[in-house]
Coordinates of N, CA, C and O in Angstrom, one line a residue:
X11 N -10.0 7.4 -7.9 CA -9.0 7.8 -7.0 C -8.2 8.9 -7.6 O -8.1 9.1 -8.8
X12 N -7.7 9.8 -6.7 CA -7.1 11.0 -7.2 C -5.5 10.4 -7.4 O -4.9 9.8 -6.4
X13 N -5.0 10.5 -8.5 CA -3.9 10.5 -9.2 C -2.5 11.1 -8.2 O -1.4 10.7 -8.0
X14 N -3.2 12.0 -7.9 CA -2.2 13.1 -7.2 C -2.0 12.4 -5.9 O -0.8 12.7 -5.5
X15 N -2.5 11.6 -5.0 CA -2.3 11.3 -3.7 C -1.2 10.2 -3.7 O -0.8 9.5 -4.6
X16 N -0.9 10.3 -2.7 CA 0.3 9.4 -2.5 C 0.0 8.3 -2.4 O -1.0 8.4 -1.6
X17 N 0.3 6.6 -2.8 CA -0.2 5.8 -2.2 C 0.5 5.2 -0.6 O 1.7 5.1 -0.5
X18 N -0.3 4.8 0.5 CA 0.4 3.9 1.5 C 1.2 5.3 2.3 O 2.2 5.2 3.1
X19 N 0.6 6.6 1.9 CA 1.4 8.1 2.8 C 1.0 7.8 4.4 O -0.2 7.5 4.6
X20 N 1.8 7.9 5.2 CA 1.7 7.8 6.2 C 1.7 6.6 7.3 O 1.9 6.6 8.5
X21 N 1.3 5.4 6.1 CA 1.3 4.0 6.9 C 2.5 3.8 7.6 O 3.5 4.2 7.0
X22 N 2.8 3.2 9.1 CA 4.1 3.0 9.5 C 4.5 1.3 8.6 O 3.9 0.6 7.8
X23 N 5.5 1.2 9.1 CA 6.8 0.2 8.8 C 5.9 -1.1 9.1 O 5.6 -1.2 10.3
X24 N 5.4 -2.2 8.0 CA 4.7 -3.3 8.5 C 5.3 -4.4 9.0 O 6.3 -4.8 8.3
X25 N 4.9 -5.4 10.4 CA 5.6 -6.4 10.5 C 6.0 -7.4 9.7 O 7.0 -8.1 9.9
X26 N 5.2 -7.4 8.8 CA 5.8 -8.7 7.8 C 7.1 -7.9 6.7 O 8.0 -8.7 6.3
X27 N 7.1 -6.7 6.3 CA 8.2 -6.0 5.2 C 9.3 -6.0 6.6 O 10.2 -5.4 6.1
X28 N 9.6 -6.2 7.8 CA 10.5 -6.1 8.8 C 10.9 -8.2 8.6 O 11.9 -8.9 8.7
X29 N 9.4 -8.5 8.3 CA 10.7 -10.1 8.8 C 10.7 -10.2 7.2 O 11.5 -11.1 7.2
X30 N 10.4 -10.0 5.8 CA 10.4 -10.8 5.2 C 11.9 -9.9 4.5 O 12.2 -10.0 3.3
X31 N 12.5 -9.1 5.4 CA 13.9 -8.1 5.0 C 15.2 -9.0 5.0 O 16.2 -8.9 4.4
X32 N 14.6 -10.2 5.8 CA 15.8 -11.4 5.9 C 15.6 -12.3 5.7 O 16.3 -13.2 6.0
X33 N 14.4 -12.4 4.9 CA 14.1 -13.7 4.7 C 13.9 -13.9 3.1 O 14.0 -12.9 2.3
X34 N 13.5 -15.4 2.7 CA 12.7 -15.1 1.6 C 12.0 -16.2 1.4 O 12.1 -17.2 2.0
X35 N 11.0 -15.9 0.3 CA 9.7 -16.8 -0.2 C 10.0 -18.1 -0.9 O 10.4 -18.0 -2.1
X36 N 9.8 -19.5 -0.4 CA 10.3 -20.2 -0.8 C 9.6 -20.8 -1.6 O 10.0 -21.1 -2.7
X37 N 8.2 -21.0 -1.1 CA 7.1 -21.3 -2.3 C 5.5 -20.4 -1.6 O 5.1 -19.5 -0.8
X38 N 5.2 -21.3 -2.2 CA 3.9 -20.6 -2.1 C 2.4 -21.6 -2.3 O 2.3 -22.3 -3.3
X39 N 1.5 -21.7 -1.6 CA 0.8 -22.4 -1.9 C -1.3 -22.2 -1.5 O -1.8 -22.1 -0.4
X40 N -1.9 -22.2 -2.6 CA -3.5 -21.9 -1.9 C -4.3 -23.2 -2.6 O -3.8 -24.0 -3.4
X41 N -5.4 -23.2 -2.1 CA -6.7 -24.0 -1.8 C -7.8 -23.3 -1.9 O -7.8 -22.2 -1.5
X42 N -9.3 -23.7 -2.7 CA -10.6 -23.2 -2.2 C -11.4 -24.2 -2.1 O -11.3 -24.9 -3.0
X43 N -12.2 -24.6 -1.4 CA -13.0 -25.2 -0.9 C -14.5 -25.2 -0.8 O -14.9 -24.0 -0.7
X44 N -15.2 -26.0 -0.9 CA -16.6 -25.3 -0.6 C -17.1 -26.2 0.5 O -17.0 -27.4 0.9
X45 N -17.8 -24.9 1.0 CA -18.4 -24.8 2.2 C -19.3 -25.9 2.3 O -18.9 -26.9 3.0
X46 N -20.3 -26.0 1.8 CA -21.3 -27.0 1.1 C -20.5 -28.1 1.1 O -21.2 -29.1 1.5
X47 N -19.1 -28.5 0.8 CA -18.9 -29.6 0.1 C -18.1 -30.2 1.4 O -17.9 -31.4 1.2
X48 N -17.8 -30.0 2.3 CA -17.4 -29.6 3.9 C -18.5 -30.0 4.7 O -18.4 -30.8 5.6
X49 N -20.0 -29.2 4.4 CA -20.5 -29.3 5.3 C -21.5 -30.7 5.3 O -22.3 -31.1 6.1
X50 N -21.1 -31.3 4.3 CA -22.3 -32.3 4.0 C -20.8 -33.4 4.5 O -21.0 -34.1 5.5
X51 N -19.7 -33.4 4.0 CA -19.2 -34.2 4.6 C -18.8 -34.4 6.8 O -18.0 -35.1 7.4
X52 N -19.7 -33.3 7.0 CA -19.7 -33.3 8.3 C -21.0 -33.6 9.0 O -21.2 -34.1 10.1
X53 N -21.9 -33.3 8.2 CA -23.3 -34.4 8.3 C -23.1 -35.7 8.2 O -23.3 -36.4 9.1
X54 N -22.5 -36.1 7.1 CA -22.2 -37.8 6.4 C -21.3 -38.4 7.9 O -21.5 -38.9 9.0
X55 N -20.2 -37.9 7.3 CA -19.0 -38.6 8.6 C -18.8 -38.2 9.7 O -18.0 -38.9 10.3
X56 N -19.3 -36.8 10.5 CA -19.5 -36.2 11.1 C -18.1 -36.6 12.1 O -17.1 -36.5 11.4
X57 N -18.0 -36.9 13.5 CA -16.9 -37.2 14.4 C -15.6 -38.1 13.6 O -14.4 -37.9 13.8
X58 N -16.2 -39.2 12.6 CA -14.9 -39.4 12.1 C -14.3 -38.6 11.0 O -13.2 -38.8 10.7
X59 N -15.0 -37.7 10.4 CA -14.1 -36.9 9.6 C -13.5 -36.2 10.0 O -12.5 -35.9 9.5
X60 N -14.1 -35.2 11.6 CA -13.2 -34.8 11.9 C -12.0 -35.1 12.9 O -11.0 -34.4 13.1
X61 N -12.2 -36.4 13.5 CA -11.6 -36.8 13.9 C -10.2 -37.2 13.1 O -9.2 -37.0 13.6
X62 N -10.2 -37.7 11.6 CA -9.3 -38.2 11.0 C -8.6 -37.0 10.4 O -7.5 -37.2 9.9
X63 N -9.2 -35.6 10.3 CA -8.3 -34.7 9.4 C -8.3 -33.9 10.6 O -7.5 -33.1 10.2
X64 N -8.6 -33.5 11.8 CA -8.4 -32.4 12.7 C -8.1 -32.7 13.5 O -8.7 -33.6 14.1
X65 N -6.6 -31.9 14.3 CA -6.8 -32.2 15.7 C -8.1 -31.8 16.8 O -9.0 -31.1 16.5
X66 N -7.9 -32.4 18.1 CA -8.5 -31.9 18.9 C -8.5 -30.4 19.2 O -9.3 -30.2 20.2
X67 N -7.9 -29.4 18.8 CA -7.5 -28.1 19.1 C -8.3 -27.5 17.8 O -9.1 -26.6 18.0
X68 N -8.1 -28.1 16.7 CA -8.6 -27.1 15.7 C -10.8 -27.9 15.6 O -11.6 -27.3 14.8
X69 N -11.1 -28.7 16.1 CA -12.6 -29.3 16.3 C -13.0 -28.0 17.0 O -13.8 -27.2 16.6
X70 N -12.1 -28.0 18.5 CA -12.5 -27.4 20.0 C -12.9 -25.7 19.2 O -13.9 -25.0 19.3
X71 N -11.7 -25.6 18.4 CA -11.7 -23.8 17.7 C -13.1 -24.0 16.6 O -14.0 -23.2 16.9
X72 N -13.3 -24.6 15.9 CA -13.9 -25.0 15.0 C -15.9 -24.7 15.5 O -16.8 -23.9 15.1
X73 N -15.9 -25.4 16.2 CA -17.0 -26.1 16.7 C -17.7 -25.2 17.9 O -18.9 -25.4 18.4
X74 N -16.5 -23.9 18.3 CA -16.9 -22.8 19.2 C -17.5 -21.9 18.5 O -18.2 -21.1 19.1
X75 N -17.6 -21.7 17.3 CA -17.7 -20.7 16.3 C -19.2 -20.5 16.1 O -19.7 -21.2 16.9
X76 N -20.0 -19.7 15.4 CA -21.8 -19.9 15.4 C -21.8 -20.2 14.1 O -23.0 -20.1 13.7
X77 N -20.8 -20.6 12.7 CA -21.3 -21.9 12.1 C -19.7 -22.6 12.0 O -18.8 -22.1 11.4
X78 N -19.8 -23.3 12.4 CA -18.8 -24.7 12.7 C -18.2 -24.8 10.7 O -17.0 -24.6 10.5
X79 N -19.4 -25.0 9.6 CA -18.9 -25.6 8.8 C -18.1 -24.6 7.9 O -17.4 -25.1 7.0
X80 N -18.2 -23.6 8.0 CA -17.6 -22.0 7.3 C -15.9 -22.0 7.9 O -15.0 -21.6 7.2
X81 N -15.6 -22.3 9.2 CA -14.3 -22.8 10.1 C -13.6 -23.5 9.3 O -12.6 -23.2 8.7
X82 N -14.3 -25.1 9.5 CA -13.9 -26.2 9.3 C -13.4 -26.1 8.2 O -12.2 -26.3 8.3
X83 N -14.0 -25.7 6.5 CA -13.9 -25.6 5.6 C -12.4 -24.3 5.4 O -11.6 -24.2 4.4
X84 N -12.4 -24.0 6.0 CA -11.4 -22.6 6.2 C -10.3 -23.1 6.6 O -9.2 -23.0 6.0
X85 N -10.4 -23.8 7.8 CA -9.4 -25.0 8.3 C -8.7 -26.0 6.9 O -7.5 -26.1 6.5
X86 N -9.7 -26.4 6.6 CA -8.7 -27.5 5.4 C -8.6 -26.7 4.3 O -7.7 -27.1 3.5
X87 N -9.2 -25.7 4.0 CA -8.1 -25.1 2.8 C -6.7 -24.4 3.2 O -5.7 -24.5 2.5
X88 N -6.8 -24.0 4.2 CA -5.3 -23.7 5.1 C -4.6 -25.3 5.2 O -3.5 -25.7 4.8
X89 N -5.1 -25.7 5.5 CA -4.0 -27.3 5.6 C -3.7 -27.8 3.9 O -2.6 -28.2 3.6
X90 N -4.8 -27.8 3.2 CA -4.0 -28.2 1.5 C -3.3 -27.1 1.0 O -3.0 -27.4 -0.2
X91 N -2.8 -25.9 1.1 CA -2.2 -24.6 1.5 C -1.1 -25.0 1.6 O -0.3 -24.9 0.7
X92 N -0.8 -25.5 2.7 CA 0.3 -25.5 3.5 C 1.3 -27.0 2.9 O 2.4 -27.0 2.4
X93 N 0.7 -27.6 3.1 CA 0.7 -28.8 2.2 C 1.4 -28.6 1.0 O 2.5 -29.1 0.8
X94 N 0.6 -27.5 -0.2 CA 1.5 -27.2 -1.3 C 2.7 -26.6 -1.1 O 3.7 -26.9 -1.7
X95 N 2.6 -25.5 -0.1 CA 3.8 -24.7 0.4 C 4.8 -25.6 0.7 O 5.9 -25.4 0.2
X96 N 4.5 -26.8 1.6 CA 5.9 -27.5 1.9 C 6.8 -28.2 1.0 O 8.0 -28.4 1.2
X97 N 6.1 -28.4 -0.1 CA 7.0 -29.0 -1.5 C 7.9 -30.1 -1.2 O 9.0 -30.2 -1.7
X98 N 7.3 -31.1 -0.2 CA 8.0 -32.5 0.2 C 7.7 -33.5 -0.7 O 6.6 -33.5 -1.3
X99 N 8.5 -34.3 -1.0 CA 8.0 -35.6 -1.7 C 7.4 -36.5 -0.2 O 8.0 -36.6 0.9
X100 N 5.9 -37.0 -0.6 CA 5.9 -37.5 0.3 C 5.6 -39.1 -0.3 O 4.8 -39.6 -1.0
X101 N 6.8 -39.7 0.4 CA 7.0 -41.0 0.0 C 7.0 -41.7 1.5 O 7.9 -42.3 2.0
X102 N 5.7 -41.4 2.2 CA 5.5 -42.5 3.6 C 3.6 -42.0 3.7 O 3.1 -41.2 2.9
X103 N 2.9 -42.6 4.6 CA 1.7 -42.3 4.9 C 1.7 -40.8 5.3 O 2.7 -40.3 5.8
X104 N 0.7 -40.1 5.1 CA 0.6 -38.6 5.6 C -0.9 -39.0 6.4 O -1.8 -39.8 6.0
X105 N -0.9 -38.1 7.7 CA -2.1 -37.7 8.4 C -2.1 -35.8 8.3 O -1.2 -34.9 8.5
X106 N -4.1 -35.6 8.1 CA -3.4 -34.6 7.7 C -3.5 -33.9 8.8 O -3.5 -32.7 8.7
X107 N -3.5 -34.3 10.0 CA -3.3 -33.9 11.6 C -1.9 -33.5 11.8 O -1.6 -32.7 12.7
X108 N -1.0 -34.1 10.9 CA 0.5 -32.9 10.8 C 0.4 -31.8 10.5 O 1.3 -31.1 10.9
X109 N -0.4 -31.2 10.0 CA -0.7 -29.4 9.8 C -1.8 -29.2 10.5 O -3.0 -29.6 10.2
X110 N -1.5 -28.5 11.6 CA -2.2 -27.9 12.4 C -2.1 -26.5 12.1 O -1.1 -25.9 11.8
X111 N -4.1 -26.0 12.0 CA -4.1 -24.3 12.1 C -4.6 -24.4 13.1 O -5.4 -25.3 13.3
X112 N -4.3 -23.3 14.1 CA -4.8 -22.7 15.3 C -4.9 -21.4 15.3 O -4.1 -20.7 14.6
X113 N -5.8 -21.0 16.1 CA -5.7 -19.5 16.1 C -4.7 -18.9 17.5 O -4.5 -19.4 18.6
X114 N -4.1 -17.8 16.9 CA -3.5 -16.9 17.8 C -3.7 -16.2 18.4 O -4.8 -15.8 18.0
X115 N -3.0 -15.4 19.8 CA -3.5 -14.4 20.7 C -4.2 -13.2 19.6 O -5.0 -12.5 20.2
X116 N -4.1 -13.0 18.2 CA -5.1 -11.4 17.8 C -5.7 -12.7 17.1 O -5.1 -12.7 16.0
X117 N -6.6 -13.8 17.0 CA -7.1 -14.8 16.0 C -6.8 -15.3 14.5 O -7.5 -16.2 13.9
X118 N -5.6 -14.4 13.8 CA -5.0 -15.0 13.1 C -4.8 -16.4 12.7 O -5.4 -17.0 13.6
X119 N -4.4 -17.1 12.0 CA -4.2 -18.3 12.0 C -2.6 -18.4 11.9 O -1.8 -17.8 11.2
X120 N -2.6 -19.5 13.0 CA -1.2 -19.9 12.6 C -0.8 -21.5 12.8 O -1.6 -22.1 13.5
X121 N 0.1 -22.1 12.2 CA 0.5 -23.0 11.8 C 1.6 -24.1 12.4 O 2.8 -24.0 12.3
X122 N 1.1 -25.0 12.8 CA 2.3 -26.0 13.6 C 2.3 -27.0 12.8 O 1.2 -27.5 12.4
X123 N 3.7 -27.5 12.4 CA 3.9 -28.8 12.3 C 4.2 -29.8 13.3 O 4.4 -29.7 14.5
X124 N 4.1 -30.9 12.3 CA 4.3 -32.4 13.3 C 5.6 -32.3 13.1 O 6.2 -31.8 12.2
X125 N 6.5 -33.0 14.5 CA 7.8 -33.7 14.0 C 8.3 -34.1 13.2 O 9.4 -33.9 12.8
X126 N 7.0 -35.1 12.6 CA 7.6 -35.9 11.4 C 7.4 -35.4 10.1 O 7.6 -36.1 9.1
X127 N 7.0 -34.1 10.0 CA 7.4 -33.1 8.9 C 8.6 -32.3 9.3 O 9.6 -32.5 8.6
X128 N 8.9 -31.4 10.2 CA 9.8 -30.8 10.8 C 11.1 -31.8 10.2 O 11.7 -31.6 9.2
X129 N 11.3 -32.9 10.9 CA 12.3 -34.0 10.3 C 12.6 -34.3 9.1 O 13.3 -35.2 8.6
X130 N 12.0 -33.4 8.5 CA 12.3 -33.7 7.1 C 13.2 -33.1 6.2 O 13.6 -33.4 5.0
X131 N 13.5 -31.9 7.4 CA 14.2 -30.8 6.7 C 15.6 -30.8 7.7 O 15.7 -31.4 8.8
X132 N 16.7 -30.1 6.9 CA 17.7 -30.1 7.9 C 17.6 -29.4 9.2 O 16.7 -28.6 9.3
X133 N 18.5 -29.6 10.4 CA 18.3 -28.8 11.7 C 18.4 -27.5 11.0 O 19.1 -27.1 10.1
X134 N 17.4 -27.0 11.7 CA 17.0 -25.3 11.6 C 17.0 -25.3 10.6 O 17.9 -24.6 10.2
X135 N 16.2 -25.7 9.6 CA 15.9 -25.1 8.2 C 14.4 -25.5 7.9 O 14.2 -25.7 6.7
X136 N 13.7 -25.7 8.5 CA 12.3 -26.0 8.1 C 11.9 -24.5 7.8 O 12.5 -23.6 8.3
X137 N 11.1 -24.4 7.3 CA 10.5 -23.3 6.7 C 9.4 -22.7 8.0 O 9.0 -23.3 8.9
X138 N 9.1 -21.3 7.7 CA 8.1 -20.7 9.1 C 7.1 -20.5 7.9 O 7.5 -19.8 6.9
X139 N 5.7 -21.0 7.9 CA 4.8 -20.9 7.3 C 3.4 -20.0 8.1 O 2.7 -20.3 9.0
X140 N 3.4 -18.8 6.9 CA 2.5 -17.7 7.4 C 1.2 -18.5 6.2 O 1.3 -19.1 5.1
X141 N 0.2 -18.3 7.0 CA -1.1 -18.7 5.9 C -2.6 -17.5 6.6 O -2.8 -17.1 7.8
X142 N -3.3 -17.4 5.5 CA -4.0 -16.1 5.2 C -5.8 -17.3 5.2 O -5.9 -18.4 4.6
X143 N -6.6 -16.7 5.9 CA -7.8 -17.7 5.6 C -8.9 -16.5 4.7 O -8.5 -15.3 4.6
X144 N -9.9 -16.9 4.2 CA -11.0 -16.0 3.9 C -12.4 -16.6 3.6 O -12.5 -17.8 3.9
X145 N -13.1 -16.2 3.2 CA -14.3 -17.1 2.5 C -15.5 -16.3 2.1 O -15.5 -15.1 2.3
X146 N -16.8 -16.8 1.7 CA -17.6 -15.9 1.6 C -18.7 -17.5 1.7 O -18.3 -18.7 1.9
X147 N -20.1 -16.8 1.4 CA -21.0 -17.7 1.4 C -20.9 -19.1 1.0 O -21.5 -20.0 1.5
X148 N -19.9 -19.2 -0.2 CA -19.6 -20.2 -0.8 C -18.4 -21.3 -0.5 O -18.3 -22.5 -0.4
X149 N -17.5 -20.3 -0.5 CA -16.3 -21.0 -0.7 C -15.2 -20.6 0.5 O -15.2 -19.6 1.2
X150 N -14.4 -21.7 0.8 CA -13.3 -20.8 2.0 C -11.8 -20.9 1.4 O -11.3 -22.1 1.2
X151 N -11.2 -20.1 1.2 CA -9.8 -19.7 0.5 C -9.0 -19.6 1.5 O -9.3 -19.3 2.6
X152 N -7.6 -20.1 1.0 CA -6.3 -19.6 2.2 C -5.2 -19.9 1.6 O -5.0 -21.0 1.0
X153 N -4.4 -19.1 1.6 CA -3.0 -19.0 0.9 C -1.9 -19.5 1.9 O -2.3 -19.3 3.1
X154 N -0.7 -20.0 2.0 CA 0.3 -20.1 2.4 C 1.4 -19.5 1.9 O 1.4 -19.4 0.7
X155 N 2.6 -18.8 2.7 CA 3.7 -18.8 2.5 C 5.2 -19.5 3.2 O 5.5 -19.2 4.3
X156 N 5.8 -20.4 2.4 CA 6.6 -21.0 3.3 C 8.1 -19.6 3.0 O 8.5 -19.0 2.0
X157 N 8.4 -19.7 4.1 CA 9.5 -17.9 4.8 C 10.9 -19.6 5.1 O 10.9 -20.7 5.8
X158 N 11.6 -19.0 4.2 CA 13.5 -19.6 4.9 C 14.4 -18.2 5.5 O 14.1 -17.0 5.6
X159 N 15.3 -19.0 5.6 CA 16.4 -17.7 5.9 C 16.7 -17.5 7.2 O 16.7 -18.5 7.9
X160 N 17.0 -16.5 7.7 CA 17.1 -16.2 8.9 C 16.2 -15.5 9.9 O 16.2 -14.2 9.7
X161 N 15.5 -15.9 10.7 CA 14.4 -15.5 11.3 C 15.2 -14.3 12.1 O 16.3 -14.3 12.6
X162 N 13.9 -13.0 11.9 CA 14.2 -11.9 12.3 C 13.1 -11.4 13.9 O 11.9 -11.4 14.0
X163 N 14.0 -11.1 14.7 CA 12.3 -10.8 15.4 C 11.7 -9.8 15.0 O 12.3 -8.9 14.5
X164 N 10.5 -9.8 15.2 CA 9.8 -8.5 15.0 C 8.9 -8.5 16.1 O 8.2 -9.3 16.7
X165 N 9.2 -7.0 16.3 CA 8.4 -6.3 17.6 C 7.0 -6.0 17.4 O 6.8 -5.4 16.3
X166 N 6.1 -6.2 18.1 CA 4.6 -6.1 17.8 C 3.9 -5.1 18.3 O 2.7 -5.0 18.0

């Protein structure tokens, strides 16, 4: 690369350097998974595994896909992700159908909690968790960020 060039010349103003101006990084959390190790457990336990770790929303997304187990696998590393991000003590049963990833209007992934994590935290202070998917032949990776502070809008 030439030394002399500017880095990032010209790029506009990114949405996330606009919301993360008021906010900040409370923790942070990733996962890798393997695909293989996903896909055989969907051979094995097939409807009940995913019945017990997925909602109906993320199967329906999952299962539209042309390979289901590359998703799925993508799916629960975003959910043990998010999981580390939330930094709760959890001292009651967990399902891990409280972290829901769904895809968004541009297919991003994004992130709903259950109530009974939301409740955990004081009014209006639960954290807004951005999480990142990726993978390759092997493995499927996804990072979390749990965002406090004061929520900014940003224009898209």
């Amino acid at each position: 690369m030439d030394k002399s060039m500017p880095i990032c010349r010209n790029l506009p103003e990114l949405p996330l350097n606009t919301l993360l101006a008021e906010r900040r990084i409370s923790a942070l959390g990733n996962d890798i998974v393997s695909i293989q190790r996903i896909a055989s457990l969907l051979t094995r336990g097939g409807d009940r595994f995913m019945r017990r770790c997925f909602t109906p929303a993320e199967v329906s997304d999952c299962l539209e896909k042309a390979n289901p187990p590359v998703h799925f696998a993508g799916r629960w590393a975003a959910k043990e992700a998010v999981f580390k991000a939330l930094r709760l003590k959890w001292d009651r049963p967990f399902s891990w159908k409280e972290i829901e990833i769904v895809s968004g209007p541009d297919h991003a992934p994004l992130v709903r909690l259950s109530p009974a994590i939301l409740k955990r935290y004081p009014p209006d202070q639960a954290p807004e968790i951005l999480v990142s998917i990726s993978h390759c032949s092997e493995y499927a990776f996804a990072v979390a960020l749990a965002l406090t502070g004061q929520k900014s809008e940003v224009k898209r």
